[in-house]
Tab-separated table of C-alpha atoms in Angstrom:
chain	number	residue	atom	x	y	z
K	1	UNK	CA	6.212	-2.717	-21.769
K	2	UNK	CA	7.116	-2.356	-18.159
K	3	UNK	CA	4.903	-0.212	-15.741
K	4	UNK	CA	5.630	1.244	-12.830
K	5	UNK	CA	3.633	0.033	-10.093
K	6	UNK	CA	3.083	1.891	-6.181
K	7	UNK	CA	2.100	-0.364	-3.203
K	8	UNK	CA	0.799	-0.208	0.028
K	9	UNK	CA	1.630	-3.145	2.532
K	10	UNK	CA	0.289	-3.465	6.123
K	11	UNK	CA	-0.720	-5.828	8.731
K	12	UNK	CA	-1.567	-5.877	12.278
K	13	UNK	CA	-1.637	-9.643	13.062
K	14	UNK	CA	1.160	-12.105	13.855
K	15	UNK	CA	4.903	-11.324	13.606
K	16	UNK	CA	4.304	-7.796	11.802
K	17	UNK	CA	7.592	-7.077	10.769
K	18	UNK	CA	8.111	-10.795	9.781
K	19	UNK	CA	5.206	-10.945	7.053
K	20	UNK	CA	6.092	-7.693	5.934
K	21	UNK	CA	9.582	-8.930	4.850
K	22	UNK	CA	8.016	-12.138	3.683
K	23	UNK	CA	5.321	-9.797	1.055
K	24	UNK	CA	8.400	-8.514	-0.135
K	25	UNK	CA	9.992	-11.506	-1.123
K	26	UNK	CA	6.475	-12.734	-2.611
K	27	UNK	CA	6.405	-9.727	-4.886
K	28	UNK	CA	10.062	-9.843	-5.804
K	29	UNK	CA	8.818	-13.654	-6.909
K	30	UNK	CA	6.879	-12.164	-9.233
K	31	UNK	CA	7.698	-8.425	-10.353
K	32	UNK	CA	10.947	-6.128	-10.240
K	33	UNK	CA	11.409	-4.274	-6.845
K	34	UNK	CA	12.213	-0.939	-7.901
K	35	UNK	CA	12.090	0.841	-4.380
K	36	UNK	CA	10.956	0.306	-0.655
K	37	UNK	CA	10.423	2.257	1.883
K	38	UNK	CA	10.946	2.649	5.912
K	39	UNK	CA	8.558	0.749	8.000
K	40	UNK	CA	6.221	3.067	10.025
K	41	UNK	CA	4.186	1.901	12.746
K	42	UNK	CA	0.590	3.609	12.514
K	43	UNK	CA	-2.643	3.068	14.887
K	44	UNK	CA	-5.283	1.269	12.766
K	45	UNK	CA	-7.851	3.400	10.490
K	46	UNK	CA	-10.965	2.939	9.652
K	47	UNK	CA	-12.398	2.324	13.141
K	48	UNK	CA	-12.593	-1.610	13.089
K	49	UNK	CA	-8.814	-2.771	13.522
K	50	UNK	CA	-7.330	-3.016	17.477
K	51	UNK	CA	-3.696	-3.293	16.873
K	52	UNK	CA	-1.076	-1.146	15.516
K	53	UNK	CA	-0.166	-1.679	12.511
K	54	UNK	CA	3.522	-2.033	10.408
K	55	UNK	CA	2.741	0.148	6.864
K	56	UNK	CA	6.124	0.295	3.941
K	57	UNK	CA	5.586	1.192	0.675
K	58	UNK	CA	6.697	-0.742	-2.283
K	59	UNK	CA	7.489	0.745	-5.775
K	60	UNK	CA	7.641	-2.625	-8.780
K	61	UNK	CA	7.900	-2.729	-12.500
K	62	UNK	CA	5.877	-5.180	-14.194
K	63	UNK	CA	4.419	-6.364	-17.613
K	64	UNK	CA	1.190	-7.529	-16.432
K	65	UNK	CA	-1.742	-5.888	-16.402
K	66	UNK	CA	-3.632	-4.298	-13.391
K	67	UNK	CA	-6.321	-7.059	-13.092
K	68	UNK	CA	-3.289	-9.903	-13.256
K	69	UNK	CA	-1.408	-7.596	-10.975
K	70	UNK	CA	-4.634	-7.903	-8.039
K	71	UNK	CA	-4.846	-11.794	-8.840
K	72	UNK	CA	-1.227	-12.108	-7.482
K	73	UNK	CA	-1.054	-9.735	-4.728
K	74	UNK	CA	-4.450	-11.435	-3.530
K	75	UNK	CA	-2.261	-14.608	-3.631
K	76	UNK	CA	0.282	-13.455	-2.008
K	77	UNK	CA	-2.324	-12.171	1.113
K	78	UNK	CA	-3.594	-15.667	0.650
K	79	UNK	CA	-0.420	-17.045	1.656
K	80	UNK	CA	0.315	-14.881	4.724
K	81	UNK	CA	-2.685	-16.059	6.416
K	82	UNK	CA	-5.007	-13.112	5.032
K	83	UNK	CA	-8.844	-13.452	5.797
K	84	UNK	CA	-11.552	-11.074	4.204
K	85	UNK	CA	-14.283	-11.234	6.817
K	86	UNK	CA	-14.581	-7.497	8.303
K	87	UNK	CA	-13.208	-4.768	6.358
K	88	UNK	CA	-10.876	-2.439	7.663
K	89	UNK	CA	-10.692	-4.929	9.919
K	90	UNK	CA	-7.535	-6.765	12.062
K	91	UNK	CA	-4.994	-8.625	9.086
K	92	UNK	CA	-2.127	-10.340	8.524
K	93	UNK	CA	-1.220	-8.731	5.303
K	94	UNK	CA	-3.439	-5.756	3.313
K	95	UNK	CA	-1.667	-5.029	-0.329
K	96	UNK	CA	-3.270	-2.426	-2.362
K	97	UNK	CA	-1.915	-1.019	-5.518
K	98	UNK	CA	-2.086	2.962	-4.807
K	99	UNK	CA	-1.201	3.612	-8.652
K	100	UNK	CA	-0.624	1.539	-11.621
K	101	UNK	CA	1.903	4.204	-13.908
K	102	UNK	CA	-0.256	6.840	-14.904
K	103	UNK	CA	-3.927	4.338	-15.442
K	104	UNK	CA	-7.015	5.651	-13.780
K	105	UNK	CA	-9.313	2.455	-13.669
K	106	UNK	CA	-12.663	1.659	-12.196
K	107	UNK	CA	-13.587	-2.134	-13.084
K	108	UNK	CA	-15.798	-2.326	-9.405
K	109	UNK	CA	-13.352	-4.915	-8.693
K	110	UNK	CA	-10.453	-2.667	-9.240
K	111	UNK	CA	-10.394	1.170	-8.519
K	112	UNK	CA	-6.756	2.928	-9.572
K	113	UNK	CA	-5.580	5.249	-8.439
K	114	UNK	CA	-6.373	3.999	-4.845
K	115	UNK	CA	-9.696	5.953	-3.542
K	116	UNK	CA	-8.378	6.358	-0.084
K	117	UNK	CA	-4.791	7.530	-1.261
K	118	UNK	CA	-5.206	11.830	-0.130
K	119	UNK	CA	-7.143	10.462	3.482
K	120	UNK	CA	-4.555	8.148	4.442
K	121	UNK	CA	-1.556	9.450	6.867
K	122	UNK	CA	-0.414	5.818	6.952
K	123	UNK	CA	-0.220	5.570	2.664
K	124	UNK	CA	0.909	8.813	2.080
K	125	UNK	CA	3.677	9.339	4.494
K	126	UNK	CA	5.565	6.004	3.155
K	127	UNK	CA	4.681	7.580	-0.172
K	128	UNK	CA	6.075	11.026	0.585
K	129	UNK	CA	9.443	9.479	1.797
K	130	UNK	CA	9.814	7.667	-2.103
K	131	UNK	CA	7.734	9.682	-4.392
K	132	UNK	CA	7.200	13.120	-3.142
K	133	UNK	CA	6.698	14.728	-6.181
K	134	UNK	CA	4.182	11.885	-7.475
K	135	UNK	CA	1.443	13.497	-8.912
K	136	UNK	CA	-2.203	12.231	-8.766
K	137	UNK	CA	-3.702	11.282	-11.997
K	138	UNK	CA	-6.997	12.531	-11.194
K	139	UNK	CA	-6.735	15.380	-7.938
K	140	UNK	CA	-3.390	16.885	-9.959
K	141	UNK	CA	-1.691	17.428	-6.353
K	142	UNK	CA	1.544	15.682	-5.684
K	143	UNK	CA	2.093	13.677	-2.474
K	144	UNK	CA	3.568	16.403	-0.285
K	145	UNK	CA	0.742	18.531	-0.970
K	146	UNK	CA	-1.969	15.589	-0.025
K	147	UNK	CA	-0.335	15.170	2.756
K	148	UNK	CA	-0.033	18.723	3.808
K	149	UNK	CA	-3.798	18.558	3.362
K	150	UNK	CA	-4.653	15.108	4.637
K	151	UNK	CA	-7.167	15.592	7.120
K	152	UNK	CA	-6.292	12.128	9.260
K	153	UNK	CA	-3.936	13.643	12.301
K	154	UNK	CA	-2.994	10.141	13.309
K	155	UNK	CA	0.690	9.219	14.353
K	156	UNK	CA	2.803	7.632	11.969
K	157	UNK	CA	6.222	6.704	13.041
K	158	UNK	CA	9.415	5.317	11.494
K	159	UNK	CA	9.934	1.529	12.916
K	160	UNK	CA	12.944	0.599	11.046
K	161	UNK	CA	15.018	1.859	7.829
């Protein structure tokens, strides 16, 4: 049974745009592209990143299942040049899954839906543009009301269609 899958994809490092397009065609290797979104160019979060960073948002269908789901898109980070050595920190390529259909999970390894999904102008603006009316599995709001109420005031800005 296919599932409906939301991403997030962002990087700060290297040709931005350039690794963004090539995620995309690692994911289409892979799953179904359903739906992507503008790129938006957003300051970095968290407090440990220096450069801007490209976000888009990717909507997939897939069989697999969440845990198979991470294995790839850590692959596919893999690939791009991805390091883990400071979170939040400066990256080539950052894919989380923000929801997997309607699943709330919490393995340790894998938390869905995303924990930082209603704090995150950079997530929920891309999300707002595709799935406004996406409801939260666990809050109940949908994304144009997190977003109304999303406490992070930094800039996010359309970089291409």
């Amino acid at each position: 049974m296919q599932t409906e899958v939301v991403l997030s994809l962002g990087g700060n490092k290297g040709d931005r745009e350039k690794l963004l397009f090539r995620a995309i065609e690692g994911l289409n290797d892979h799953f179904q592209l359903l739906k992507v979104s503008k790129i938006f160019e957003t300051s970095a979060w968290g407090g440990v990143a220096k450069g801007d960073f490209l976000n888009q948002l990717v909507i997939i269908s897939t069989e697999f299942e969440p845990e198979d789901v991470l294995e790839i898109i850590r692959e596919i980070e893999t690939n791009l040049g991805r390091t883990r050595e400071e979170p939040w920190g400066d990256r080539t390529m950052d894919i989380d899954i923000l929801y997997y259909g309607e699943k709330v999970i919490n393995t340790g390894k894998l938390v869905i839906p995303h924990p930082f999904i209603e704090d995150r102008r950079f997530v929920l603006v891309p999300l707002a543009e595709v799935l406004p009316k996406k409801e939260h599995p666990i809050s109940g709001k949908n994304t144009l009301r997190m977003l109304e109420e999303c406490n992070d005031l930094s800039q996010v800005k359309i970089w291409k269609k």
